[in-house]
Coordinates of C-alpha atoms and ligand atoms in Angstrom, one line a residue:
X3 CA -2.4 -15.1 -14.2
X4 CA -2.9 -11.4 -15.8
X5 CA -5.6 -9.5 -15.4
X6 CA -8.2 -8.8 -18.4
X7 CA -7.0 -5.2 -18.7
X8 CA -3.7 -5.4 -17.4
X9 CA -1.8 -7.1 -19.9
X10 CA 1.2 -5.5 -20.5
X11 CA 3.6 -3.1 -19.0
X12 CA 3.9 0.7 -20.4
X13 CA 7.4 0.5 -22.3
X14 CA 9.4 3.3 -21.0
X15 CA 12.3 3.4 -23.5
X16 CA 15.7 4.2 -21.5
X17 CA 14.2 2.3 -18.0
X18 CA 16.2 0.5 -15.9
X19 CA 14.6 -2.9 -16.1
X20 CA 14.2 -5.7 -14.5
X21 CA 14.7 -9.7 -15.5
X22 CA 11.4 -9.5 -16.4
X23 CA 11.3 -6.2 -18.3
X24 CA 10.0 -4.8 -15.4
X25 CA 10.9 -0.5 -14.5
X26 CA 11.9 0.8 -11.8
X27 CA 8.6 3.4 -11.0
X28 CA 6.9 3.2 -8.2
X29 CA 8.4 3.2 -4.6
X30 CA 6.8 3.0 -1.1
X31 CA 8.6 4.4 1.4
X32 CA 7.1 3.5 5.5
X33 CA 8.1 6.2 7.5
X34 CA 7.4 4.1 10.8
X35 CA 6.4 0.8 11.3
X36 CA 3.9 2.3 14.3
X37 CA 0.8 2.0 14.2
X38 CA -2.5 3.8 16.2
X39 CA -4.8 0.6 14.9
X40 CA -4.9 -2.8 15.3
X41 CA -6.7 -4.1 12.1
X42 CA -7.2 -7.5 12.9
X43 CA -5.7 -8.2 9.4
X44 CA -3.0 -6.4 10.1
X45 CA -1.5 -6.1 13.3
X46 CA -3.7 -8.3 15.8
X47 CA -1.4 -8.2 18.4
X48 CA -0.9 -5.2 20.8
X49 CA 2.7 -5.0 21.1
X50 CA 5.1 -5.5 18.8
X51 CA 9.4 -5.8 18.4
X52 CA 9.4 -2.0 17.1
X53 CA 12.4 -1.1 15.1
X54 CA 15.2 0.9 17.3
X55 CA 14.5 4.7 16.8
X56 CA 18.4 5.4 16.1
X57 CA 18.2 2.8 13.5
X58 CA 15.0 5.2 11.7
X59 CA 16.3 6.8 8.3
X60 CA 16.1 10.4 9.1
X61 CA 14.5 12.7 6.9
X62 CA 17.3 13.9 5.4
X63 CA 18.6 10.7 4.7
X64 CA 15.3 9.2 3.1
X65 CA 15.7 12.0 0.6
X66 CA 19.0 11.6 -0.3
X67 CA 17.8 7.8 -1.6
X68 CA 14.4 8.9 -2.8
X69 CA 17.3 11.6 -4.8
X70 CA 19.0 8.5 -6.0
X71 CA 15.9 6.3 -6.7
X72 CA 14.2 8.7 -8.9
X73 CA 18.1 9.4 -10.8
X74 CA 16.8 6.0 -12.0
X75 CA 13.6 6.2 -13.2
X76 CA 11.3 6.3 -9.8
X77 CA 8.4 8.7 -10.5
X78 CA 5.9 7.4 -8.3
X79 CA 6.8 7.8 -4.8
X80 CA 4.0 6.6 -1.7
X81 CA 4.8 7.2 1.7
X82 CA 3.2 4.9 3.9
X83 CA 3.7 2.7 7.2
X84 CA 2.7 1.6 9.7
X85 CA 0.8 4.8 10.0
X86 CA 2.7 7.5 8.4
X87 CA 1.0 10.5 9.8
X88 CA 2.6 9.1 13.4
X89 CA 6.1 10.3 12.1
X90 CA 6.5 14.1 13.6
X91 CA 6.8 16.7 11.2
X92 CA 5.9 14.7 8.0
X93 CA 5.1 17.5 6.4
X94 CA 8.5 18.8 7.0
X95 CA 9.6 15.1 4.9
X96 CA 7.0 16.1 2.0
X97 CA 8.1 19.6 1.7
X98 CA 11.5 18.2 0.7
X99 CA 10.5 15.1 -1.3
X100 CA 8.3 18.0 -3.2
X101 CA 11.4 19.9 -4.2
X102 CA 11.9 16.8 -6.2
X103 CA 11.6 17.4 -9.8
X104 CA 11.5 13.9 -11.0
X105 CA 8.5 13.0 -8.6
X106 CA 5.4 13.0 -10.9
X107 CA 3.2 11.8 -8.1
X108 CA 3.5 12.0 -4.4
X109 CA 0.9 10.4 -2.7
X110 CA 0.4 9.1 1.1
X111 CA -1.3 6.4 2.4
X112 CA -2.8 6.7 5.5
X113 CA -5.9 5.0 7.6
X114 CA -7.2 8.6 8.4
X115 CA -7.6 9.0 12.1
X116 CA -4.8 11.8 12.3
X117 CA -5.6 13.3 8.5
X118 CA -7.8 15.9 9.3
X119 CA -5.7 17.4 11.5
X120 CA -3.0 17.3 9.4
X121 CA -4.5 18.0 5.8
X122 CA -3.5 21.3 5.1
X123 CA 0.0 21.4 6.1
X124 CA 0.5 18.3 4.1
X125 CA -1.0 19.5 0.8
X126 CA 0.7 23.0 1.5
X127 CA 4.0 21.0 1.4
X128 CA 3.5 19.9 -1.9
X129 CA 1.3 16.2 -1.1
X130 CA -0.4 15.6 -4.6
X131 CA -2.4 12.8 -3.3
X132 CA -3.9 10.7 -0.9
X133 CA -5.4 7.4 -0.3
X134 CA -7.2 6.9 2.8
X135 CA -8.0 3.5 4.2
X136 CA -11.7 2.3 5.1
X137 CA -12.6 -0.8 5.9
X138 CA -16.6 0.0 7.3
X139 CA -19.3 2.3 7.4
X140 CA -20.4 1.4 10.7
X141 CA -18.4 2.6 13.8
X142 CA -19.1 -1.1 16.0
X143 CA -17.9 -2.7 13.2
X144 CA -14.8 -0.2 12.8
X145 CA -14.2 -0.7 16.5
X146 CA -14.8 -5.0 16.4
X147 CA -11.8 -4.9 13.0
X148 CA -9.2 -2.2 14.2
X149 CA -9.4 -2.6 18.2
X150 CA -9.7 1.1 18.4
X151 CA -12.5 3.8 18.7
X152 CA -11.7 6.1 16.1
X153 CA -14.2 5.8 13.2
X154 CA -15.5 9.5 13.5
X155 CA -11.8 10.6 13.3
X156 CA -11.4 8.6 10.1
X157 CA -14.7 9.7 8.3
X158 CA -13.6 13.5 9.0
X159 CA -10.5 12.5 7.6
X160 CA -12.2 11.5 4.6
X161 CA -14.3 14.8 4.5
X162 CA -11.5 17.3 5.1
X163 CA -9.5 15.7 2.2
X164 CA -11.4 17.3 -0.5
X165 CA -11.7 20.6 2.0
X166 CA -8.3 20.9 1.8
X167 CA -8.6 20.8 -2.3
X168 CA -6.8 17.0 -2.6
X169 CA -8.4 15.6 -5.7
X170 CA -8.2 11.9 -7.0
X171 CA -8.5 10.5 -3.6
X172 CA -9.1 7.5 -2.9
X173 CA -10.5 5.0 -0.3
X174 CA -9.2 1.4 -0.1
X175 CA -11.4 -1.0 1.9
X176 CA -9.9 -5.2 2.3
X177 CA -12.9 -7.0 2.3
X178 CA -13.2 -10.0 4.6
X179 CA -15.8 -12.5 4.4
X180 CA -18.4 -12.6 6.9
X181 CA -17.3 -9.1 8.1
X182 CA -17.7 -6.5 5.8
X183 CA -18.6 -8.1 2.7
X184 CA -22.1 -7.0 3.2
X185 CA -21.5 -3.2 2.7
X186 CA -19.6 -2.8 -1.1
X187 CA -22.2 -1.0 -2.7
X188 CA -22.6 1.0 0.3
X189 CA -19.0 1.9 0.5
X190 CA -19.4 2.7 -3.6
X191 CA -22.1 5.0 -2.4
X192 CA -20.2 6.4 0.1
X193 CA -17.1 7.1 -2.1
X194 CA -19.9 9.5 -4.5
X195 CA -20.7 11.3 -2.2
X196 CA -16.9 12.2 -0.9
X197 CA -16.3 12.4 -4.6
X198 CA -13.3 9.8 -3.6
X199 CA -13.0 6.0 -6.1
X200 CA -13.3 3.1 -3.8
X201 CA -11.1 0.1 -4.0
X202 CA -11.9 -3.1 -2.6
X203 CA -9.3 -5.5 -1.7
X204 CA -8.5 -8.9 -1.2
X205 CA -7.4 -10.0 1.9
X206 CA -3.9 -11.0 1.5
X207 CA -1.9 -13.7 3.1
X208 CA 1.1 -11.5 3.7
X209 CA 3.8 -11.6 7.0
X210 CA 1.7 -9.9 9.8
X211 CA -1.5 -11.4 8.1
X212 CA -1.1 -14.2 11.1
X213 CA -5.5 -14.7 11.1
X214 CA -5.3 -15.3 7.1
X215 CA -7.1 -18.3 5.5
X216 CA -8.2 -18.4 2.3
X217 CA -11.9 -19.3 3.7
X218 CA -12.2 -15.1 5.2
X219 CA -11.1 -14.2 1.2
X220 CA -14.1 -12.4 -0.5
X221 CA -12.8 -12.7 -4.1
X222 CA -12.6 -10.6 -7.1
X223 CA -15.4 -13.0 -8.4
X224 CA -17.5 -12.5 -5.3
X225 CA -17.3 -9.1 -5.4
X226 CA -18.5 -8.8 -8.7
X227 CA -21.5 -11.0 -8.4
X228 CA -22.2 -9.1 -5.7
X229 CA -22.1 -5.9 -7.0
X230 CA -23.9 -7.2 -10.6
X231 CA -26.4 -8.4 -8.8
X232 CA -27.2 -4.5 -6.8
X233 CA -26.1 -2.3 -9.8
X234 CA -26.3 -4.5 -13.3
X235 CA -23.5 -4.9 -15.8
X236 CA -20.2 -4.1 -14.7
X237 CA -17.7 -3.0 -17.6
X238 CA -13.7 -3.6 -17.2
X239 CA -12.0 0.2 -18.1
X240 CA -10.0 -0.8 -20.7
X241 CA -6.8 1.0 -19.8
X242 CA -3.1 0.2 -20.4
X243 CA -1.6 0.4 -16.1
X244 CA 1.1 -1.2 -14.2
X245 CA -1.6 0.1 -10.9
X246 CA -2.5 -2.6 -8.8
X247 CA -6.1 -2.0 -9.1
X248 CA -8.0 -3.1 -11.9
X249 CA -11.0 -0.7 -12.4
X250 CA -14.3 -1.2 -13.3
X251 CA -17.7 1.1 -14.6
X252 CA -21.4 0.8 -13.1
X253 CA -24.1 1.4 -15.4
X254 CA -24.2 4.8 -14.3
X255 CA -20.9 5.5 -15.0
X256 CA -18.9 5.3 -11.5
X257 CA -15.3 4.0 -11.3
X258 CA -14.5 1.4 -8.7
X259 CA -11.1 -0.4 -8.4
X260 CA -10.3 -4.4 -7.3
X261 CA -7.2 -5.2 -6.0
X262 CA -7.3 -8.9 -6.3
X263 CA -3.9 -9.2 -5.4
X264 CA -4.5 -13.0 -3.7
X265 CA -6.8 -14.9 -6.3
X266 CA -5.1 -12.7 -9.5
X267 CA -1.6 -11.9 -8.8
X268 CA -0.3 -8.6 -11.0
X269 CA 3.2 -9.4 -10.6
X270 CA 3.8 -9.2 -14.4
X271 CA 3.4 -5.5 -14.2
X272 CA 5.1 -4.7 -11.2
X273 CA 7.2 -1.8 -10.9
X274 CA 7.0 -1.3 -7.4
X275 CA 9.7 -1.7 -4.3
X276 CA 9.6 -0.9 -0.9
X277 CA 11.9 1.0 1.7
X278 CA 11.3 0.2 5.2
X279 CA 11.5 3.0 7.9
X280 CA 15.0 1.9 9.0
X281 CA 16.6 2.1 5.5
X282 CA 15.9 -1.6 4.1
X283 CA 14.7 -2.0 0.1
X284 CA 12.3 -5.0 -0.3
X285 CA 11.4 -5.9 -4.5
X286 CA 8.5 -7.7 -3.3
X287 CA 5.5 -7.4 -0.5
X288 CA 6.6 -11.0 -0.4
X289 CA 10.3 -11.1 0.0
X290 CA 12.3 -13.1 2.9
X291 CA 14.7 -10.2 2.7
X292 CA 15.7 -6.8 1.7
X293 CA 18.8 -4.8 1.2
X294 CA 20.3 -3.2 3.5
X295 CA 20.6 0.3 2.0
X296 CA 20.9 2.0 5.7
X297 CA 24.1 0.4 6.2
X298 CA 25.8 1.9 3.0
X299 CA 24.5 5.4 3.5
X300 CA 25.7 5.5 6.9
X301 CA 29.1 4.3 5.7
X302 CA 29.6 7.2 3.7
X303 CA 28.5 5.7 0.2
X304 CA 28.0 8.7 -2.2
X305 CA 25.1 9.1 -4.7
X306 CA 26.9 7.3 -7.7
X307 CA 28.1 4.1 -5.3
X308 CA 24.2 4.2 -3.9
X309 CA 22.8 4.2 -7.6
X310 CA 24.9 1.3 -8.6
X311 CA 24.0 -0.8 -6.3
X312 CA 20.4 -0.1 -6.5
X313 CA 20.8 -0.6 -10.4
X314 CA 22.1 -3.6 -9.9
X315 CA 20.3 -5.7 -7.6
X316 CA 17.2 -4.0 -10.2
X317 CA 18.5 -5.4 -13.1
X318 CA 19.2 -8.9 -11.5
X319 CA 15.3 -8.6 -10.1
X320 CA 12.8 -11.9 -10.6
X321 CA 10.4 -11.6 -7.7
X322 CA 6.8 -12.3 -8.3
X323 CA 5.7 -13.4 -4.8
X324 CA 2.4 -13.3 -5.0
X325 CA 2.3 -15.7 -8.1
X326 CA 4.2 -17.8 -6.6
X327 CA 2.0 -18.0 -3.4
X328 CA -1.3 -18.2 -5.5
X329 CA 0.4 -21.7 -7.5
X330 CA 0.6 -23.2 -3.7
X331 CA -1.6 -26.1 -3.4
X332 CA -2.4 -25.8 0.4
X333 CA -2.3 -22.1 1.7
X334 CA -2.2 -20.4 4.8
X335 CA 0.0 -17.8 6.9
X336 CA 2.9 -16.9 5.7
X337 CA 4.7 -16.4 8.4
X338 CA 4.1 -17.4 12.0
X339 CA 4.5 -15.3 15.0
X340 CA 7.5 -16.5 16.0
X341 CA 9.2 -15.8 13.5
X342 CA 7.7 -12.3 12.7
X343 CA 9.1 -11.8 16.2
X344 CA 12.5 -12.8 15.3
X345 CA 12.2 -10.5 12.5
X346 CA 10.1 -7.5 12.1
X347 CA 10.7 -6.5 8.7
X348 CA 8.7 -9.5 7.6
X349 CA 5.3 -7.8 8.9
X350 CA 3.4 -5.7 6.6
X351 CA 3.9 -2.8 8.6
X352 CA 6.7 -2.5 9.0
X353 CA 7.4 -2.8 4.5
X354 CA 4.0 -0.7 4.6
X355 CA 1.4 -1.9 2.0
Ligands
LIG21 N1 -1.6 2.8 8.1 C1 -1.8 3.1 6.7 C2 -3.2 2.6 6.2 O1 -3.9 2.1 7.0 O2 -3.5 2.9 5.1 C3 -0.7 2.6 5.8 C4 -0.1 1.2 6.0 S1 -1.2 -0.1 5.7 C5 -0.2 -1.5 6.0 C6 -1.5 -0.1 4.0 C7 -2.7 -0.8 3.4 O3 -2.4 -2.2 3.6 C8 -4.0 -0.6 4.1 O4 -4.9 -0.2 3.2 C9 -4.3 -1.9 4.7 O5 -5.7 -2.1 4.8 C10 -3.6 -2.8 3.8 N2 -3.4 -4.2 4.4 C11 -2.9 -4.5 5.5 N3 -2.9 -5.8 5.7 C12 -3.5 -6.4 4.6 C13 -3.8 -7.7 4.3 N4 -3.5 -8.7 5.0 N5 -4.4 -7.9 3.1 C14 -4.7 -6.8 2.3 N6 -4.4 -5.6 2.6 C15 -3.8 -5.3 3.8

């Protein structure tokens, strides 16, 4: 099903589409599948398989295929994880991905607890933006959900982003029933006051997501009541996006964003992929398996040999995962622990979200 405002994809004459007209934009590239949280959404075990360190692209080589991605048609490139900021020298990695002429928006997803300490160098590098994970306000809370002490750490993050003069930040908060769902309109508050938009989203049933059931999903619908009911009428920005948010107006004029990615799939509009930290291309947060684009590049495979095969396996792409999960009568976990054992790249962090 499409969203209200999200109807169509921007037609980008020239793009390299997919089966289902879909570009080629947007790429997420994890720079580690390591993580310094355990969101219990996430990554509620303590150890994991980790992928081998020789087998981690190295900066160099995630630029050459960022290089060859944006030849066709990338613009919007995310760096992510695991937590990215746990990868030494990233701002060495954004200084070069900067140099990049055909990246119209580099942007890092992190869950704060190194950012503040790492703020400036990033958006000296050339980091245009950043959006900052936050589940809670309250530090037992923060503590109960990511098995860690570091809320403090996080809300500095938060703080020092605007110091260090990033602007359109935002603040992405999955909202579980029965855990957080009680503190939207203070997170909405929150987000004024850091001058940041907040986006609430769904708790999806993705590989990693091993607690999932669809009884802990506070829905778009919920989340709406429940923030009609605080504020008043809630108005849909009418806006023309392949984002995965859909936004939204209070009465008093303040932006918030749903990602309802479980109950109201947006696979019609997306032009997102995924490269894994050790070199693999997923087309879907969904997807069994990716390509193996490590392999080639270590085999010697020059730019043109890269973008051809990239082009191709684009233009044969049909994946809408999370459609296709949403039409499933009985649903729960994706994937079991065994088998996200037998193979890591299935987990969310290690595709990064
Ligand atoms: N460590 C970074 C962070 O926390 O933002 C980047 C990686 S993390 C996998 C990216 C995003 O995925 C985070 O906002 C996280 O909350 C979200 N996420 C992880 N598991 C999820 C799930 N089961 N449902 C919805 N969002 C999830």
């Amino acid at each position: 099903m499409l969203s209200d405002n999200q109807t169509r994809v921007e037609v980008s004459p020239g793009a390299l589409n997919d089966q289902l007209g879909r570009p080629l934009r947007s790429l997420r590239v994890s720079v580690t599948d390591r993580c310094n949280l355990r969101c219990n959404y996430c990554m509620p075990e303590e150890n994991y398989v980790w992928l081998p360190r020789q087998e981690l692209l190295t900066f160099e080589e995630i630029a050459r295929l960022v290089a060859v991605f944006t030849s066709l048609g990338v613009e919007d490139v995310r760096l992510t994880g695991g937590e990215p900021l746990l990868r030494r020298d990233l701002p060495k990695l954004v200084r070069m991905l900067a140099a990049n002429p055909r990246i119209r928006d580099l942007a890092l997803t992190t869950n704060g607890v190194l950012f503040a300490e790492q703020a400036e160098d990033l958006r000296a590098a050339g980091l245009h933006r950043v959006t900052l994970s936050l589940d809670t306000l309250r530090p037992e809370r923060f503590l109960a959900l990511a098995g860690r002490d570091a809320h403090a750490q996080v809300l500095e993050g938060i703080a020092v982003a605007r110091r260090a003069g990033f602007t359109k930040t935002k603040l992405d908060t999955v909202v579980l029933r029965g855990v957080n769902d009680d503190e939207l309109a203070d997170l909405i508050e929150y987000g004024r006051g850091t001058e940041a938009e907040v986006r609430f989203i769904e708790y999806m049933d993705v590989g990693g997501a091993t607690e999932w059931s669809i009884d802990k999903v506070f829905t778009r619908a919920d989340m709406l009541d429940r923030l009609e009911k605080r504020y008043g009428k809630i108005t849909p920005v009418e806006e023309i996006s392949s984002a995965p948010a859909q936004r939204f107006t209070l009465p008093d004029g303040t932006v918030f964003g749903i990602i309802a990615s479980t109950t109201t799939p947006f696979c019609r509009t997306c032009d997102r992929s995924r490269l894994t930290a050790d070199g693999l291309w997923y087309l879907c947060l969904y997807a069994q398996a990716g390509v193996d684009l490590r392999r080639l590049l270590r085999a010697g495979a020059g730019m043109e040999e890269l973008a051809a095969r990239i082009a191709s396996v684009w233009q044969r792409r049909t994946d809408r995962g999370a459609e296709l999960r949403a039409a499933t009568g009985h649903r729960g976990i994706l994937v079991g622990i065994d088998q996200l054992r037998q193979d890591p790249h299935l987990e969310m962090h290690t595709r990064g979200g």
